[in-house]
CSV table of C-alpha atoms in Angstrom, one decimal:
chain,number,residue,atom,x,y,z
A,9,UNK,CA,-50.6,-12.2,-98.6
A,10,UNK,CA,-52.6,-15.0,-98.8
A,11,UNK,CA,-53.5,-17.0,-102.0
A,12,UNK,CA,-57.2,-16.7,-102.8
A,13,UNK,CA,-58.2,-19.2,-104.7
A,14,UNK,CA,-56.2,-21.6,-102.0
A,15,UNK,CA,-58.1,-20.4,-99.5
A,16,UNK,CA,-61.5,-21.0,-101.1
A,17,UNK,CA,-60.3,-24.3,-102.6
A,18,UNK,CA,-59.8,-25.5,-98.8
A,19,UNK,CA,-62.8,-23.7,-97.2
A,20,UNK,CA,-64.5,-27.0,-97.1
A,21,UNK,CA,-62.5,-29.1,-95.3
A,22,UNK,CA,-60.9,-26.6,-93.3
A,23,UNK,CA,-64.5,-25.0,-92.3
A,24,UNK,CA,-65.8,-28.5,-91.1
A,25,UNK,CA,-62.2,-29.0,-89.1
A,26,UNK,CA,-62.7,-26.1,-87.4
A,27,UNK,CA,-66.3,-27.1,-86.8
A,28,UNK,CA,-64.9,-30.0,-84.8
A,29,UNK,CA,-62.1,-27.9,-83.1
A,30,UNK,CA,-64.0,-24.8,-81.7
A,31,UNK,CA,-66.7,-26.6,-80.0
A,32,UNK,CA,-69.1,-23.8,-79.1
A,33,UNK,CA,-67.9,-21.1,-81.3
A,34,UNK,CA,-69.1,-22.2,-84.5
A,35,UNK,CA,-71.9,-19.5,-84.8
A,36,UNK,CA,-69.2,-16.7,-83.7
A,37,UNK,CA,-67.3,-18.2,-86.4
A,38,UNK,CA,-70.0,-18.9,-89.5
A,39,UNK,CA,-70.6,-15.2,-89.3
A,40,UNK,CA,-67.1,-13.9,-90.0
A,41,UNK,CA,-66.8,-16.6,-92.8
A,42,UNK,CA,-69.5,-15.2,-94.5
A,43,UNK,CA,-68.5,-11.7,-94.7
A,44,UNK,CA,-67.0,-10.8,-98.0
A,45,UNK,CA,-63.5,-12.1,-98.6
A,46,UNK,CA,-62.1,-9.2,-99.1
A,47,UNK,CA,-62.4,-7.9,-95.6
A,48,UNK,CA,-62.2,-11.5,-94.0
A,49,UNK,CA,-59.0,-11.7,-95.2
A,50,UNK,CA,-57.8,-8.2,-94.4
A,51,UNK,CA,-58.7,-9.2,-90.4
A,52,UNK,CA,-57.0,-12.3,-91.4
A,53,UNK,CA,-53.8,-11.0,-92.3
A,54,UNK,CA,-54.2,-8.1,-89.9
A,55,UNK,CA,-54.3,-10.2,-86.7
A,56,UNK,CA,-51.5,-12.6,-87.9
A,57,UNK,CA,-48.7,-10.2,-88.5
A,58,UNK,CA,-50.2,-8.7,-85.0
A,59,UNK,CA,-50.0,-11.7,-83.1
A,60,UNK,CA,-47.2,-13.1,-84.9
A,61,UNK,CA,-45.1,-9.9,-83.6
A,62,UNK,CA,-46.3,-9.8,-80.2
A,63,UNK,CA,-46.9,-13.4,-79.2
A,64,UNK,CA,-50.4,-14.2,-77.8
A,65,UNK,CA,-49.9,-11.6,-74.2
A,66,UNK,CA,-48.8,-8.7,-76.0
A,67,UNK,CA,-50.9,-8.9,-79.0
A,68,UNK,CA,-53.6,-6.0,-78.8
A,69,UNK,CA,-57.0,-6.2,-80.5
A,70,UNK,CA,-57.1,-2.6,-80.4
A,71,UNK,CA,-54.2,-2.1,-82.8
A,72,UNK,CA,-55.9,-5.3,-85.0
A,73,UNK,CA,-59.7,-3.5,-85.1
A,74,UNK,CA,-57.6,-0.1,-86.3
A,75,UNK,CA,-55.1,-1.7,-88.8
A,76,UNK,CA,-58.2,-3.9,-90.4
A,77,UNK,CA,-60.1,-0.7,-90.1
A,78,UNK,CA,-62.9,-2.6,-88.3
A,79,UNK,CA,-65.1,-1.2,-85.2
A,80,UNK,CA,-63.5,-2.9,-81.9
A,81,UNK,CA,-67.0,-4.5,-81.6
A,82,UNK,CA,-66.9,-6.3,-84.6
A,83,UNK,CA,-64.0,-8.3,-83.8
A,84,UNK,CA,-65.6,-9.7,-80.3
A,85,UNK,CA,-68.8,-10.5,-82.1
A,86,UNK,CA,-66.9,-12.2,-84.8
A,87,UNK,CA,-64.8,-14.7,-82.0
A,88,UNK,CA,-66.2,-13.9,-79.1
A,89,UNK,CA,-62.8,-12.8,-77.5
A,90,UNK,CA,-59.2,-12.0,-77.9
A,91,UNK,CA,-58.6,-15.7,-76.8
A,92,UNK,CA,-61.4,-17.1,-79.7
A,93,UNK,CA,-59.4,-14.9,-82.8
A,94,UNK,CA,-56.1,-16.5,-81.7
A,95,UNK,CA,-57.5,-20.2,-81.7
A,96,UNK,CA,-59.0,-19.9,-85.0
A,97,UNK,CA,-56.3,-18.1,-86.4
A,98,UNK,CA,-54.2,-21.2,-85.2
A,99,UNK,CA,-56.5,-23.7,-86.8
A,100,UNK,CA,-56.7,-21.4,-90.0
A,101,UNK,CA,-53.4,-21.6,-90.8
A,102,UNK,CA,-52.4,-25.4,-89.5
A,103,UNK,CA,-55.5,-26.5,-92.0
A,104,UNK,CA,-53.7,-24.5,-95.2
A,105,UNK,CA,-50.0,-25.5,-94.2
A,106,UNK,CA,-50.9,-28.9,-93.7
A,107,UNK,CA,-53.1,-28.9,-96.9
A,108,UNK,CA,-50.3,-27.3,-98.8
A,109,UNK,CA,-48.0,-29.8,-97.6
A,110,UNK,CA,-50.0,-32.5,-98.2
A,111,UNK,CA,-50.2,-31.6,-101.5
A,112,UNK,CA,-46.9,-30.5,-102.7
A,113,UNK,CA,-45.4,-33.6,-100.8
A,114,UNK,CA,-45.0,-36.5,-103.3
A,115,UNK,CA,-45.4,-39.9,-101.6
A,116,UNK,CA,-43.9,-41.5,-104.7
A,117,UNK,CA,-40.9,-40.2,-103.4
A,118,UNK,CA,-40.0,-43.3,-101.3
A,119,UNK,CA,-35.9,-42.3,-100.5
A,120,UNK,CA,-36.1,-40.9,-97.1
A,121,UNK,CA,-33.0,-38.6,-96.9
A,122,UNK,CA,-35.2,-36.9,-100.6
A,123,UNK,CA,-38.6,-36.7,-98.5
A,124,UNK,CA,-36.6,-35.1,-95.6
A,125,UNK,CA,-35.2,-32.7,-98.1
A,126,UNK,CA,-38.4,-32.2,-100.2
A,127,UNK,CA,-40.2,-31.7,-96.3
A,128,UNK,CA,-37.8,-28.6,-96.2
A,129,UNK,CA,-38.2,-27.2,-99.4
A,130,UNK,CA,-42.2,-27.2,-99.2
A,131,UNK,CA,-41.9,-25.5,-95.7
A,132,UNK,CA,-39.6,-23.4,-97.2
A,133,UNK,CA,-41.9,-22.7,-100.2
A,134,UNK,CA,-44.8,-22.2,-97.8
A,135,UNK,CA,-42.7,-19.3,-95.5
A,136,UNK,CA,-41.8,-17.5,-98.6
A,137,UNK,CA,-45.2,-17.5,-99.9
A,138,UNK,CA,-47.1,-16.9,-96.3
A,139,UNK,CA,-44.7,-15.1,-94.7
A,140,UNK,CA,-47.0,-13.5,-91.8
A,141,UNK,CA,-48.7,-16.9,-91.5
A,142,UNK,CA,-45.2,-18.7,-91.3
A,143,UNK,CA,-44.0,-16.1,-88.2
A,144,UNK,CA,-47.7,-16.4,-86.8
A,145,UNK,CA,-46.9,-20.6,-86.6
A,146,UNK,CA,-43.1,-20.1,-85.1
A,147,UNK,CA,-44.4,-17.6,-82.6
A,148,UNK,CA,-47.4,-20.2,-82.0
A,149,UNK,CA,-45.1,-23.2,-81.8
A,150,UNK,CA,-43.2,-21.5,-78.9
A,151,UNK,CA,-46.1,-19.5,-77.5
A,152,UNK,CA,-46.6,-20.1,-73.8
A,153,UNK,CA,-49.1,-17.9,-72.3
A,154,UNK,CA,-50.8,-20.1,-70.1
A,155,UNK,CA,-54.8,-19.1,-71.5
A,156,UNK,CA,-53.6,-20.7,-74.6
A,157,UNK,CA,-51.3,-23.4,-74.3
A,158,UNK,CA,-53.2,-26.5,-73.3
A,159,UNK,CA,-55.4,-25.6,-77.1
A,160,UNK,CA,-52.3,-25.0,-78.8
A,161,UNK,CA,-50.0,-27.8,-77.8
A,162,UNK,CA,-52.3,-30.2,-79.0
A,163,UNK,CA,-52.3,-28.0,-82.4
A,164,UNK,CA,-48.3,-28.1,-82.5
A,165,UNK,CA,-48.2,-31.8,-81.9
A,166,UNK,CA,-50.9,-32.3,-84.7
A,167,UNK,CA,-48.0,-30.4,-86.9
A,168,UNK,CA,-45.1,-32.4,-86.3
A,169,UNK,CA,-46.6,-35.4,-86.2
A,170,UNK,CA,-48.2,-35.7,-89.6
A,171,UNK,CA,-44.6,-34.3,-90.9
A,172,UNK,CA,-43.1,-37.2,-89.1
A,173,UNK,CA,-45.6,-40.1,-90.1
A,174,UNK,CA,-45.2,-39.2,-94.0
A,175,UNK,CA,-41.9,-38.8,-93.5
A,176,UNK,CA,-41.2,-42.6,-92.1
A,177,UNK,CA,-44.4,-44.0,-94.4
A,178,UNK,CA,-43.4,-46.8,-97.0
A,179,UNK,CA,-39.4,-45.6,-97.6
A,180,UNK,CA,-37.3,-47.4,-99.6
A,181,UNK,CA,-34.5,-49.4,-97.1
A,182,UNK,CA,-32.9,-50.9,-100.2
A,183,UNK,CA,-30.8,-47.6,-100.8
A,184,UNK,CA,-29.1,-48.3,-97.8
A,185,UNK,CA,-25.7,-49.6,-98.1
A,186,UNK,CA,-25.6,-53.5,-97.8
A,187,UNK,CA,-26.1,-55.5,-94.6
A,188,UNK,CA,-26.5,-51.9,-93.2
A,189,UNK,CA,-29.2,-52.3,-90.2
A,190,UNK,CA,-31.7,-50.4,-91.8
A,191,UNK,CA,-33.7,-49.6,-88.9
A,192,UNK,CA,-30.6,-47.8,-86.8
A,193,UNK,CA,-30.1,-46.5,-90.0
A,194,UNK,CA,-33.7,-45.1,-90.0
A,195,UNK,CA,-33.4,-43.6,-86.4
A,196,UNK,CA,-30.0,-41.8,-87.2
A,197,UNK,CA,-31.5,-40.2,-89.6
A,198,UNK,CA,-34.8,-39.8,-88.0
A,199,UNK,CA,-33.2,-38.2,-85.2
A,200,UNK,CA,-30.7,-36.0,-86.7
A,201,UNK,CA,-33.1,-34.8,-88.6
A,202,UNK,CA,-35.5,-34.0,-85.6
A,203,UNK,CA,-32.3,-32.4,-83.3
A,204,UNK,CA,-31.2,-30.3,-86.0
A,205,UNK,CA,-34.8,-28.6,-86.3
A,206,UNK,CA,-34.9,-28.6,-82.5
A,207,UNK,CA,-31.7,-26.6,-82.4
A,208,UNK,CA,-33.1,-24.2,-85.4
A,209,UNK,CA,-36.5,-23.6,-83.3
A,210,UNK,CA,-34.4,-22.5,-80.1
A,211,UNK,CA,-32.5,-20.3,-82.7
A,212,UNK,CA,-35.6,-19.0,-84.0
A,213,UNK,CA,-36.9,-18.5,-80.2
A,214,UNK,CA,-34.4,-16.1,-79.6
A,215,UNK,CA,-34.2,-14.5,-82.8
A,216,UNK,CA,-36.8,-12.1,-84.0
A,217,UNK,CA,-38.0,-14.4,-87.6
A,218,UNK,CA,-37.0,-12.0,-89.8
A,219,UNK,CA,-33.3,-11.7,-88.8
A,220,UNK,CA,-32.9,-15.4,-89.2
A,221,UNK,CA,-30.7,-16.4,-92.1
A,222,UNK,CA,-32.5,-19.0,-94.1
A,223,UNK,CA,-29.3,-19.4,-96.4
A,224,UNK,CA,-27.1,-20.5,-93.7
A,225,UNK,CA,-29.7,-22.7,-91.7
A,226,UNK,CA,-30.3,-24.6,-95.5
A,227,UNK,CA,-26.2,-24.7,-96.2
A,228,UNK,CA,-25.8,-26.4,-92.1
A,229,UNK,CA,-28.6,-28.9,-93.5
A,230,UNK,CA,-27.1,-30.0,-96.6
A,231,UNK,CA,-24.0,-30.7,-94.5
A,232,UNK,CA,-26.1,-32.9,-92.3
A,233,UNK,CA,-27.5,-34.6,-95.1
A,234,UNK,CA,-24.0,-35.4,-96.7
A,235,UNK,CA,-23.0,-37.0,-93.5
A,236,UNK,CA,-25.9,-39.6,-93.5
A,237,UNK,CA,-25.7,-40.5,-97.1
A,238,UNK,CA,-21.8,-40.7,-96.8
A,239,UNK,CA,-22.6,-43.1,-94.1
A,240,UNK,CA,-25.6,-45.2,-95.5
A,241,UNK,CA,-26.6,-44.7,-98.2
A,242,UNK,CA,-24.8,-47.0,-101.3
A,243,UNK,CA,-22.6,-44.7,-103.4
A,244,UNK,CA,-24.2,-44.9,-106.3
A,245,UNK,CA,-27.3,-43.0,-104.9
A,246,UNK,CA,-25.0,-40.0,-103.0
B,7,UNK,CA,-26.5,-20.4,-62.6
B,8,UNK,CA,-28.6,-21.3,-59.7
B,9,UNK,CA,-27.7,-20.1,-56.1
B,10,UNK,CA,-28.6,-21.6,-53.0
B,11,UNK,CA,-26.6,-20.3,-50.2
B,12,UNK,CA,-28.9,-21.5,-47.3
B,13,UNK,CA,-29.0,-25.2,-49.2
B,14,UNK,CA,-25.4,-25.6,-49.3
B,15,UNK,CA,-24.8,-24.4,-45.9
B,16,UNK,CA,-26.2,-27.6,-44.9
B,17,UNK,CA,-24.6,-30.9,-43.9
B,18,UNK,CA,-23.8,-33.0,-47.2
B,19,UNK,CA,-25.6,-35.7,-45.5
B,20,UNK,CA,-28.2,-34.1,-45.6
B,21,UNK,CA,-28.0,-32.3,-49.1
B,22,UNK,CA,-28.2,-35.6,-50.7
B,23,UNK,CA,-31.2,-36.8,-48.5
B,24,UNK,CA,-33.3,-34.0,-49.9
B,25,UNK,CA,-32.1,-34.0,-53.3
B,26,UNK,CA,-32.5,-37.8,-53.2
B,27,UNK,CA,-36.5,-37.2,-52.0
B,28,UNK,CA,-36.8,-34.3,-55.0
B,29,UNK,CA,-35.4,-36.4,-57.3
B,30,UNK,CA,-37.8,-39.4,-57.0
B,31,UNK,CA,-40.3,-37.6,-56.3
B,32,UNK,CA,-40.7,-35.3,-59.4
B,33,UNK,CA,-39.1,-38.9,-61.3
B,34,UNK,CA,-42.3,-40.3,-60.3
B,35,UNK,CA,-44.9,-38.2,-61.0
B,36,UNK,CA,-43.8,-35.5,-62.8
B,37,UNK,CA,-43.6,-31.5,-63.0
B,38,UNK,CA,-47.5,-30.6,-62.4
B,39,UNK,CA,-48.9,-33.5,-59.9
B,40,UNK,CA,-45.2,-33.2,-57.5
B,41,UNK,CA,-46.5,-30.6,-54.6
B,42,UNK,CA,-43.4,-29.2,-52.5
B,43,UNK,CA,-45.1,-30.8,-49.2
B,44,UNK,CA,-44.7,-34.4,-51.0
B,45,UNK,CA,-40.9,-33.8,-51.3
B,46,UNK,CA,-40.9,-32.5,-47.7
B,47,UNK,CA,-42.2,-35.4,-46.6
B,48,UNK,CA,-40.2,-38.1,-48.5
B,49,UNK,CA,-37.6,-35.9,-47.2
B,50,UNK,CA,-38.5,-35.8,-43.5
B,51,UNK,CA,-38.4,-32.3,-43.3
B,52,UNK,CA,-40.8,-29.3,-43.0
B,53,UNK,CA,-42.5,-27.8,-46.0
B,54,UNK,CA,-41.7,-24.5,-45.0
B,55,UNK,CA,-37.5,-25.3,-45.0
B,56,UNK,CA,-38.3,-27.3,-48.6
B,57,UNK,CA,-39.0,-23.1,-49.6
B,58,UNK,CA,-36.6,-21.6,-47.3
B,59,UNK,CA,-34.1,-23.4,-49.1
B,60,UNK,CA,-34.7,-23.6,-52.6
B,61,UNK,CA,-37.2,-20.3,-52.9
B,62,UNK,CA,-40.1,-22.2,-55.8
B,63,UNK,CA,-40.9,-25.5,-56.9
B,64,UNK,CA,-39.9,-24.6,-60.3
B,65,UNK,CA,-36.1,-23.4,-59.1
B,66,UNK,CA,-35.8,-26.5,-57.3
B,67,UNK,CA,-36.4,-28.5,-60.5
B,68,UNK,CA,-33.7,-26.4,-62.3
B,69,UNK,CA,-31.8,-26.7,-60.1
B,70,UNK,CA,-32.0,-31.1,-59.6
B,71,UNK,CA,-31.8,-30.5,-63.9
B,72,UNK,CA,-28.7,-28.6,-63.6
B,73,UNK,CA,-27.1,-30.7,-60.8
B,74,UNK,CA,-27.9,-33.8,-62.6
B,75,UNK,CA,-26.0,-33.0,-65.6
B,76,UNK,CA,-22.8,-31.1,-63.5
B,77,UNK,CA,-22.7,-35.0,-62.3
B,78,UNK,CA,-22.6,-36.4,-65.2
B,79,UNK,CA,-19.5,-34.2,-66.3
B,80,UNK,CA,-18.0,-34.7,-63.4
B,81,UNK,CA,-18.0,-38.1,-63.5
B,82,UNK,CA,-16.8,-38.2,-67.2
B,83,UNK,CA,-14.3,-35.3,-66.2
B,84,UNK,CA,-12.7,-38.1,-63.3
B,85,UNK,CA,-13.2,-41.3,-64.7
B,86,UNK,CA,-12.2,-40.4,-68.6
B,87,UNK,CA,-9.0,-41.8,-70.1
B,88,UNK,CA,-7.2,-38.9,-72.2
B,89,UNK,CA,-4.9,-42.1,-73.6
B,90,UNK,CA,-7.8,-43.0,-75.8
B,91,UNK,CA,-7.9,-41.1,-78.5
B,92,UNK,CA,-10.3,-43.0,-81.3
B,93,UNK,CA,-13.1,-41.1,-81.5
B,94,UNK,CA,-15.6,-44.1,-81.1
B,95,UNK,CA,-13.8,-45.8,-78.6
B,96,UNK,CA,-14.0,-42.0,-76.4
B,97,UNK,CA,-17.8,-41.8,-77.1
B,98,UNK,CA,-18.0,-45.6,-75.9
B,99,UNK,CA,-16.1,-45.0,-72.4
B,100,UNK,CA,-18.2,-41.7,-71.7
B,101,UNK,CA,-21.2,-44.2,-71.9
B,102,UNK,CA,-20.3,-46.5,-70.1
B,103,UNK,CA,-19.4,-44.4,-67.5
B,104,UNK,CA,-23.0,-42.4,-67.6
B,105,UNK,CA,-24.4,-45.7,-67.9
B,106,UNK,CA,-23.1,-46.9,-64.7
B,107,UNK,CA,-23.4,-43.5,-62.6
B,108,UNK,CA,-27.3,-44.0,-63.7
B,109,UNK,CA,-27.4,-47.4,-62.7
B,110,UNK,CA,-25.9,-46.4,-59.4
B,111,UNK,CA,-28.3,-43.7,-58.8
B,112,UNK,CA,-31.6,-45.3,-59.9
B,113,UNK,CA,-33.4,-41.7,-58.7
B,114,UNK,CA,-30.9,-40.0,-61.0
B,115,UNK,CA,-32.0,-41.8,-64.1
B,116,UNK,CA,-35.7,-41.6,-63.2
B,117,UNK,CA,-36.0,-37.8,-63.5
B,118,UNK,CA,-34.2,-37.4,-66.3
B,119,UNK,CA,-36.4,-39.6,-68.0
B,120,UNK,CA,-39.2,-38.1,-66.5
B,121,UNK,CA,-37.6,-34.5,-67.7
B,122,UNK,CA,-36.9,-35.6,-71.1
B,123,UNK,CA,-41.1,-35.8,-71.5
B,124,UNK,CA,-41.7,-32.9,-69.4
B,125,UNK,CA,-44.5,-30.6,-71.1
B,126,UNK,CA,-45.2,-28.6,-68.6
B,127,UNK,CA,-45.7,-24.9,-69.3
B,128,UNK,CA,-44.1,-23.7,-65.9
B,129,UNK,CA,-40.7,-25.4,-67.2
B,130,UNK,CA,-40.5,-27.1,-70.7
B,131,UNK,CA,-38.9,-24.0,-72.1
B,132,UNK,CA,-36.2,-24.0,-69.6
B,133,UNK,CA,-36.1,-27.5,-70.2
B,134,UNK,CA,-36.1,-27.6,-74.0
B,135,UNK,CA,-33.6,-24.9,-73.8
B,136,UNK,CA,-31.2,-27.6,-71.2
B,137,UNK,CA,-31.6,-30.0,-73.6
B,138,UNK,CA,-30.7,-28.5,-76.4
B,139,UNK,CA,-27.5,-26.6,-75.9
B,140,UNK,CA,-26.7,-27.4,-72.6
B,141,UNK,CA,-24.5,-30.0,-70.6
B,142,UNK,CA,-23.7,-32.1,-73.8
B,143,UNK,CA,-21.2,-28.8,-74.4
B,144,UNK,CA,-19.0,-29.7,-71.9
B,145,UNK,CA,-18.7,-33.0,-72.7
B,146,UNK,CA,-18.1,-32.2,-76.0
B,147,UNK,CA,-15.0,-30.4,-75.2
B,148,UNK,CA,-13.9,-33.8,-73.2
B,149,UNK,CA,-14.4,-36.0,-76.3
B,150,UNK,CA,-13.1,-33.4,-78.8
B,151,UNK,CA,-9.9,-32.6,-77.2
B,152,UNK,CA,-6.5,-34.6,-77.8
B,153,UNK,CA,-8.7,-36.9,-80.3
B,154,UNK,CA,-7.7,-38.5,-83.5
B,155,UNK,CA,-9.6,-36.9,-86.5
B,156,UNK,CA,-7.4,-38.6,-88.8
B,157,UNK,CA,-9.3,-41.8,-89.1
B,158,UNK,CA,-12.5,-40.3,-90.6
B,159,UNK,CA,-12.6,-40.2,-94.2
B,160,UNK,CA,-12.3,-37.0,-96.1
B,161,UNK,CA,-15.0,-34.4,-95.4
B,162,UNK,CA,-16.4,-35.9,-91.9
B,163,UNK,CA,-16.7,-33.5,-89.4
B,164,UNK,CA,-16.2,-35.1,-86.1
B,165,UNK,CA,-18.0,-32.2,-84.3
B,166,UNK,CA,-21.0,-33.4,-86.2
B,167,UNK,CA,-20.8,-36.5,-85.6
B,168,UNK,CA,-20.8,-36.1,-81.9
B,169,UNK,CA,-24.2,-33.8,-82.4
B,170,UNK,CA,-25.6,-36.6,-84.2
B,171,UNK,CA,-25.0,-39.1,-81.2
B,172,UNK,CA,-26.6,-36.9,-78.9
B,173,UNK,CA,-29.7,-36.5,-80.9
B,174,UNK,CA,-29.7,-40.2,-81.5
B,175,UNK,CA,-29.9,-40.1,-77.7
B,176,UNK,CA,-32.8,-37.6,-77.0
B,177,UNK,CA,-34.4,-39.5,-79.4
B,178,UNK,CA,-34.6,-42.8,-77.9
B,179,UNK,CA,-34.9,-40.9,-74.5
B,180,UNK,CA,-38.1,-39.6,-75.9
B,181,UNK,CA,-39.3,-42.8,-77.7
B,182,UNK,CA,-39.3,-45.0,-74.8
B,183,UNK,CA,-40.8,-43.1,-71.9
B,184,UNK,CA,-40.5,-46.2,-68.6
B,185,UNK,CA,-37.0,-46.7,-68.1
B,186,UNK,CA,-36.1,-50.3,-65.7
B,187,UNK,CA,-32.5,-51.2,-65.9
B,188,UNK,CA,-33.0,-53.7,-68.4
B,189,UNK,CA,-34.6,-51.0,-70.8
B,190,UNK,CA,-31.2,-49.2,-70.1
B,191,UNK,CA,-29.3,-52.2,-71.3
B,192,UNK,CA,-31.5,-52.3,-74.2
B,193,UNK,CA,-30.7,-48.7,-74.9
B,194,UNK,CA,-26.9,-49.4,-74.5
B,195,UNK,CA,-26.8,-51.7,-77.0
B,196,UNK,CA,-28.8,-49.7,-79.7
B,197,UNK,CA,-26.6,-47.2,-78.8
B,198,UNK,CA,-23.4,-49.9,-79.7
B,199,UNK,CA,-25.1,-50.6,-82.6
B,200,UNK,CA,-25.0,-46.9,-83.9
B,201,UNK,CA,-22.0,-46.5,-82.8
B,202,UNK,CA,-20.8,-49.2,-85.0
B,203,UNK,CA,-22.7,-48.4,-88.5
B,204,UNK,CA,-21.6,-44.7,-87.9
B,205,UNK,CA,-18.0,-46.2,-87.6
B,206,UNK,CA,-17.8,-48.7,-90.0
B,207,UNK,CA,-19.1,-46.3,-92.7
B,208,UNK,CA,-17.3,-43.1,-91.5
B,209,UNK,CA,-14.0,-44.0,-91.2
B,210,UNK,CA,-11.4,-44.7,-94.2
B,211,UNK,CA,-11.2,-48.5,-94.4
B,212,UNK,CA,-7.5,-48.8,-93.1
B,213,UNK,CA,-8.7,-47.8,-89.4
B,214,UNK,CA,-11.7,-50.5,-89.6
């Protein structure tokens, strides 16, 4: 499930991140990095699609250790603890979305309403092609089992607030229709934006991830998005 | 639906007394650091009834969420003028009467605000869940009814629209955490100010 090469490719940065993350596991951590890729990743994508189904509680390292077809042992000498997999699995997979998204997302793009719409797409792309890692992240963003949730918030915020700081960075106000107040303009958008992915992630919350129906949710966007432009952007860019 | 039986057997009088001490209390300091003996005491009354009555802290706080917004509806519900029927101008008079119920009830305003930042584990999905879908439904219903759609231009949806306010709303409520009464003025006229771009751009220029 998960792109090799990618994952090399970001080793670096992502292993030194993690370094500053997991004070006090690194040694756990160093020794499942250097075990051949192969099986890394299959304990990988083993505990993700495990977690990602059961949320952090319900999760059971028994079912992981037999799926990866790894002795129970290995697992807790690898992170230490059930707690230990499920923190570095969360700052495994916010390092390669936010590195993915960092690179697909083109700054040169300064027309807000585009770099909402491009945000969407490369999150999009990013679920279709990590699907276990995308449901591990929606579980993770709602997950609130109190051994985890003061580590993870901070990881959550870290999400939505790069996406919102290259969203706003250097955008282009002269699309906006004239003498249009560009920076109520800004915060409409901004915020409709913001409530309509609000609403999707209570939708999500109560929906199992794979019964959601991405068509629809994109469709209920690109309404939202014809509204703003109708309403400030200059015609000739609608 | 939160019941309280052995609350609301109490005198009104006294109803609003403890509410009012719950209200500014969790206002104040939030979720985590409010203990159920402060409320008692800014309530003059024993810890002990402060459980007998409302069970845990955390239905309690559900409970002022839940009351909070049931008084905001109700107040729309009395107070709003079905004659009106532009859509902005319907938008504009449930404001202002929000506006001045919050001004009225200083306590009111102060745990909202101090909800609307919440992170809590013990709540913020309850709370999340509030904000999202619930008292603005109601309201909806208010604006929606007996309106005129026939001013918008072609393709605007006012149901939308109406959404879009109220995210406009959390958003600012979330942006600017210390509410005084001048910050609430400042907020109403941002507010004005959206309501007229979203106006002046959305409606067919015969009705501007």
């Amino acid at each position: 499930l998960i792109d090799t090469k990618k994952v090399n490719t970001l080793e670096n940065t992502y292993f030194t991140d993690i370094r500053l993350v997991a004070k006090g596991g690194c040694k756990l951590i160093s020794g499942f990095m250097n075990l051949e890729t192969k099986k890394r990743e299959r304990i990988i994508n083993t505990g993700l699609s495990e977690f990602a189904q059961k949320g952090y509680r319900y999760a059971s390292t028994n079912q992981i250790t037999n799926k990866a077809g790894i002795a129970k042992g290995m697992l807790f000498h690898y992170f230490g603890s059930k707690k230990g997999m499920y923190l570095f699995l969360c700052d495994y997979s916010v390092n390669i979305i936010v590195n993915e998204y960092y690179q697909k997302f083109d700054m040169n793009e300064r027309d807000i309403i585009r770099r909402l719409l491009m945000a969407a797409q490369i999150k999009f792309e990013i679920l279709k092609k990590h699907p276990d890692m995308y449901g591990f992240m929606l579980k993770m963003i709602t997950e609130d089992s109190l051994e985890v949730i003061d580590e993870i918030s901070d990881k959550s915020k870290i999400l939505s607030d790069e996406g919102h700081r290259k969203i706003n960075e250097n955008m282009d106000t002269s699309l906006f229709k004239d003498g249009i107040n560009s920076e109520v303009a800004a915060d409409i958008i901004t915020w409709t934006i913001q409530g309509f992915s609000n609403l999707l992630l209570e939708r999500l919350k109560s929906n199992p991830a794979d019964e959601v129906d991405y068509q629809k949710i994109s469709t209920e966007y690109d309404i939202y998005i014809g509204l703003l432009k109708m309403a400030f952007y200059k015609c000739n860019h609608n | 639906v939160i019941i309280l039986e052995k609350f609301f057997s109490l005198p009104l009088e006294k109803q609003h007394t403890i509410i009012d001490a719950a209200l500014s209390t969790f206002g104040t300091n939030g979720y985590k650091k409010t203990s159920i003996s402060d409320i008692a005491v800014a309530a003059e009354i024993s810890k002990a009834m402060v459980f007998h009555y409302f069970g845990t802290k955390k239905s309690l706080y559900l409970y002022l969420i839940e009351l909070c917004g049931s008084t905001f509806i109700n107040a729309v519900n009395e107070k709003f003028d079905k004659s009106v029927t532009d859509f902005f101008d319907r938008i504009m008079l449930a404001t202002d009467i929000e506006i001045s119920m919050m001004k009225k009830h200083p306590a009111i305003l102060a745990f909202l605000n101090s909800a609307y930042n919440e992170t809590d584990f013990e709540v913020r999905a309850d709370l999340r869940a509030l904000f999202t879908n619930g008292e603005e439904k109601n309201l909806r219903k208010e604006i929606l009814d007996g309106m005129d759609s026939s001013k918008f231009k072609d393709g605007v949806d006012p149901k939308l629209v109406m959404k879009m306010l109220t995210w406009f709303g959390y958003g600012y409520m979330y942006m600017s955490p210390e509410k005084t009464e001048t910050d609430l003025d400042a907020l109403y006229n941002d507010f004005k100010d959206c309501i007229r771009l979203l106006k002046n751009n959305l409606y067919k220029t015969e009705y501007l």
